[in-house]
mmCIF file with all atom_site columns, C-alpha atoms in Angstrom:
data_model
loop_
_atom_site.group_PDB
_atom_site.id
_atom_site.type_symbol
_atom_site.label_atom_id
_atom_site.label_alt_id
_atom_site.label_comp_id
_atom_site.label_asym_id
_atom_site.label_entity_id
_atom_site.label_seq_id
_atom_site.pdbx_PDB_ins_code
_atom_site.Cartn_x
_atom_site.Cartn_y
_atom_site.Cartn_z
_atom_site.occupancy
_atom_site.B_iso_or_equiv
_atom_site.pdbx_formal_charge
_atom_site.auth_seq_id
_atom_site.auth_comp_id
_atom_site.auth_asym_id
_atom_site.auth_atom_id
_atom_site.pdbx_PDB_model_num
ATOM 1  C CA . UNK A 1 1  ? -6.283  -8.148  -6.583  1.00 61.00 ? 1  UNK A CA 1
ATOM 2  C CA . UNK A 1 2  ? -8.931  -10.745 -5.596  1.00 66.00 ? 2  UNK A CA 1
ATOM 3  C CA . UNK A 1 3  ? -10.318 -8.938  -2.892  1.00 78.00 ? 3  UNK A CA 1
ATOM 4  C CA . UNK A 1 4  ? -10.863 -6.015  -5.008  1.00 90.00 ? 4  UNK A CA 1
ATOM 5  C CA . UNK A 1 5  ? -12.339 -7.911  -8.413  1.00 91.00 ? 5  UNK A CA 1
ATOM 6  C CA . UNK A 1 6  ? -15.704 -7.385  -7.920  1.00 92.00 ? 6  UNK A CA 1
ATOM 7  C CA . UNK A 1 7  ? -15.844 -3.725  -6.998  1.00 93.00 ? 7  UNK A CA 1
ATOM 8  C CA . UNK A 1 8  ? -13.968 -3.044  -10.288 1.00 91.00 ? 8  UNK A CA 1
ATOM 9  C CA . UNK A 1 9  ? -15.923 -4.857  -12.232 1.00 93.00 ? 9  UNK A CA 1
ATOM 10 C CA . UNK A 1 10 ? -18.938 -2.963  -11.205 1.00 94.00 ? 10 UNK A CA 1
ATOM 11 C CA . UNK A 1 11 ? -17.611 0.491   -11.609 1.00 93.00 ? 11 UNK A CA 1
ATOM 12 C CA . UNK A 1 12 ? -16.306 -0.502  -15.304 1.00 92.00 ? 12 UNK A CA 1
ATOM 13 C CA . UNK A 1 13 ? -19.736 -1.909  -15.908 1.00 95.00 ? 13 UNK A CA 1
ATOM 14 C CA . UNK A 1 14 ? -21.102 1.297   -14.662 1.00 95.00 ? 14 UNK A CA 1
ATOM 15 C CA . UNK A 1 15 ? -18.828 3.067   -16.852 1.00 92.00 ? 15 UNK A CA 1
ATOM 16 C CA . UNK A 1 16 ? -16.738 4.993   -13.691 1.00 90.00 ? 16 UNK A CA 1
ATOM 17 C CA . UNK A 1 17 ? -13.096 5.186   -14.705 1.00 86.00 ? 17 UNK A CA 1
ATOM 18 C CA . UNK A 1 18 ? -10.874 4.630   -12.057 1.00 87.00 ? 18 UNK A CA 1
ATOM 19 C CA . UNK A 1 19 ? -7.058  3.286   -10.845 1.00 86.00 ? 19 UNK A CA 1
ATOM 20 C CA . UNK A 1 20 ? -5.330  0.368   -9.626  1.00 87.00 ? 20 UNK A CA 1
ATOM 21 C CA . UNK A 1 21 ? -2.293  0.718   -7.596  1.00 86.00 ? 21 UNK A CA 1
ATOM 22 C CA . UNK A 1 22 ? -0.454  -2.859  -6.836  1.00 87.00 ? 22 UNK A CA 1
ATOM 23 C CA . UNK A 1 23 ? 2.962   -2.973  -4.913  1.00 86.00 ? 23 UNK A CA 1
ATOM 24 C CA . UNK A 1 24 ? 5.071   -5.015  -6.561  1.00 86.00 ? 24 UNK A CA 1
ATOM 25 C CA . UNK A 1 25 ? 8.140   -5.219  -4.349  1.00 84.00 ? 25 UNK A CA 1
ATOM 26 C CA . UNK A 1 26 ? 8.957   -4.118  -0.752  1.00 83.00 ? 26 UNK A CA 1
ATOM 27 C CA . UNK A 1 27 ? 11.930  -3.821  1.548   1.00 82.00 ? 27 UNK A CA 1
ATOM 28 C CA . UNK A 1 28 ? 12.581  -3.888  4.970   1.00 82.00 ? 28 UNK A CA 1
ATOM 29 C CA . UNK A 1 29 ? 9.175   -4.155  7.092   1.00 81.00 ? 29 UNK A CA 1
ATOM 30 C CA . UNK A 1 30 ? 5.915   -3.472  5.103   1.00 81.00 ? 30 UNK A CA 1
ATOM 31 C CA . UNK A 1 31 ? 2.394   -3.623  6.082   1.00 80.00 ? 31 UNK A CA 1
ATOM 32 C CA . UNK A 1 32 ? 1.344   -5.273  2.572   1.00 85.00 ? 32 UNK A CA 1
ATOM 33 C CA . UNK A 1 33 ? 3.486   -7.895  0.620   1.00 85.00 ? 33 UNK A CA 1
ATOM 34 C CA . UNK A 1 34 ? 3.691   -7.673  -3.393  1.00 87.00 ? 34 UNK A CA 1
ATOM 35 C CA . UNK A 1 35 ? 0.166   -8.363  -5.048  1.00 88.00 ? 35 UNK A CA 1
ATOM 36 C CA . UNK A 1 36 ? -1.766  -6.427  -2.348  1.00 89.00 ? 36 UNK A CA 1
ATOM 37 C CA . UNK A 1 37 ? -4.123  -3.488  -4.428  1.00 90.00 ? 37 UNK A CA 1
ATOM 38 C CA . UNK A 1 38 ? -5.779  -0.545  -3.955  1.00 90.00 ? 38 UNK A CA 1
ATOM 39 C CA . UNK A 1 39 ? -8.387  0.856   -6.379  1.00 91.00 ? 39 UNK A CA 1
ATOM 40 C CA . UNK A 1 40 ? -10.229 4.367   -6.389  1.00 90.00 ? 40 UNK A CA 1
ATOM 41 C CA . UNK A 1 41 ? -12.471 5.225   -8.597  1.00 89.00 ? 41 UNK A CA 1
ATOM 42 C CA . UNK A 1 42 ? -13.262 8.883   -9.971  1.00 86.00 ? 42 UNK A CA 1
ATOM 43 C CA . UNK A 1 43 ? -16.060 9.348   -7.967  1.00 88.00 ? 43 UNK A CA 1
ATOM 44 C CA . UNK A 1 44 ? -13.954 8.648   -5.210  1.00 88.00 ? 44 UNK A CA 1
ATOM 45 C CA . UNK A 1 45 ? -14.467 5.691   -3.987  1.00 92.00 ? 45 UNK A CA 1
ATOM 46 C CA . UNK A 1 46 ? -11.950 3.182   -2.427  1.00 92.00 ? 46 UNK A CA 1
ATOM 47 C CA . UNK A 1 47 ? -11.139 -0.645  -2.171  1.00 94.00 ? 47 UNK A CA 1
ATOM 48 C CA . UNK A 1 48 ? -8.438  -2.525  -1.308  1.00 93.00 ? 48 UNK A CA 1
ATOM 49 C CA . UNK A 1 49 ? -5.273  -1.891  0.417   1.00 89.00 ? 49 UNK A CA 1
ATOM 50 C CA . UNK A 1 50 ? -1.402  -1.071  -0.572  1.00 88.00 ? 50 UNK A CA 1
ATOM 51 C CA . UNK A 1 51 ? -0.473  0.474   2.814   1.00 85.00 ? 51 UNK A CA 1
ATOM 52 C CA . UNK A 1 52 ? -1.468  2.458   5.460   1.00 74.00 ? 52 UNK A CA 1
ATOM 53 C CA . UNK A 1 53 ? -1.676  6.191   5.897   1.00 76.00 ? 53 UNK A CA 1
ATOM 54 C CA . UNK A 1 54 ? 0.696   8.481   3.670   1.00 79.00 ? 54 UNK A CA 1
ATOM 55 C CA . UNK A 1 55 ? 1.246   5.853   0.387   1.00 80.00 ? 55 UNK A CA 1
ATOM 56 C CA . UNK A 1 56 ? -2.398  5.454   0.330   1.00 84.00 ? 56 UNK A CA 1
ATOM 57 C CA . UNK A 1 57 ? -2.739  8.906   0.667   1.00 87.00 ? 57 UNK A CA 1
ATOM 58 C CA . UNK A 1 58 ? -0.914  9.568   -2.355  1.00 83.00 ? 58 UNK A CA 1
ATOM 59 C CA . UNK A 1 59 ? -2.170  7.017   -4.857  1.00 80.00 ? 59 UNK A CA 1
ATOM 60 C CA . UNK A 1 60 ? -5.768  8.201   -3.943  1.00 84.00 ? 60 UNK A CA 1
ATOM 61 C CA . UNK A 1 61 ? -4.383  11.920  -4.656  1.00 85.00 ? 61 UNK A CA 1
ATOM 62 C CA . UNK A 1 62 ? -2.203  10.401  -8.663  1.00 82.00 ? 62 UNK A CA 1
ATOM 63 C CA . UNK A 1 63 ? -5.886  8.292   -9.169  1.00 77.00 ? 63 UNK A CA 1
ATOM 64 C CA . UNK A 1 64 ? -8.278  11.157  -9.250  1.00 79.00 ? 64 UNK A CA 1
ATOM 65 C CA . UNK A 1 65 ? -5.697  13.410  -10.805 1.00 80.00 ? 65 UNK A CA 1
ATOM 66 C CA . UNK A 1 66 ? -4.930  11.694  -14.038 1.00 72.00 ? 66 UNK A CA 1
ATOM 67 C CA . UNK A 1 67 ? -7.764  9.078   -14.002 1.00 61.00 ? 67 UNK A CA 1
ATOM 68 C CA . UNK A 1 68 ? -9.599  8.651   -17.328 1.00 59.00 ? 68 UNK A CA 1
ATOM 69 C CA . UNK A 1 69 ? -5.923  8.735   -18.958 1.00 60.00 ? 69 UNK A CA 1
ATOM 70 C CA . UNK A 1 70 ? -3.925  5.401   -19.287 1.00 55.00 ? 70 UNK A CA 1
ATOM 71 C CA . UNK A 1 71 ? -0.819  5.316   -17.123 1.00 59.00 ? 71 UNK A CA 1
ATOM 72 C CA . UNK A 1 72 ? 1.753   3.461   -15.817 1.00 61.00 ? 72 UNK A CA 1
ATOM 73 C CA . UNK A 1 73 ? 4.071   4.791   -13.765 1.00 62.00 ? 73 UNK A CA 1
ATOM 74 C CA . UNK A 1 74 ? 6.631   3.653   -10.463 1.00 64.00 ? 74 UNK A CA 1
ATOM 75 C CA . UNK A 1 75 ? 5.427   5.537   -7.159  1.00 62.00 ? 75 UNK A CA 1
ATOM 76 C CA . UNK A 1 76 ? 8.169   4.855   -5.300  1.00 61.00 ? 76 UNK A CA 1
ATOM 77 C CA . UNK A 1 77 ? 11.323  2.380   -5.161  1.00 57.00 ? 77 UNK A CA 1
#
């Protein structure tokens, strides 16, 4: 979350609504251990890191779908 702060804080300053993904568990191998986020913003825009390819893919695709609403939801377990 750290390596994402900054950008976040700037688009909420800017008023640009956006998501935060964080993975919160993992089994087996995994490119990113629990804690590691990803944030787009409505525009767009991406920082941050939960993955690589298809899971990133996705969050990208729930963030500018239902951004501007407050959600919480599981992605996948």
């Amino acid at each position: 979350m750290r390596d994402i702060w900054n950008e976040i804080v700037e688009w909420h300053a800017a008023g640009e609504t956006f998501g935060i993904a964080t993975v919160t568990g993992t089994f087996g191998s995994a490119p990113r251990q629990p804690g590691a986020s990803m944030a787009v913003s409505r525009s767009g825009e991406v920082v941050g890191s939960v993955s690589g390819g298809c899971v990133e893919s996705a969050v990208y695709d729930l963030v500018l779908r239902d951004s501007g609403c407050v959600t919480f939801r599981v992605v996948a377990r």
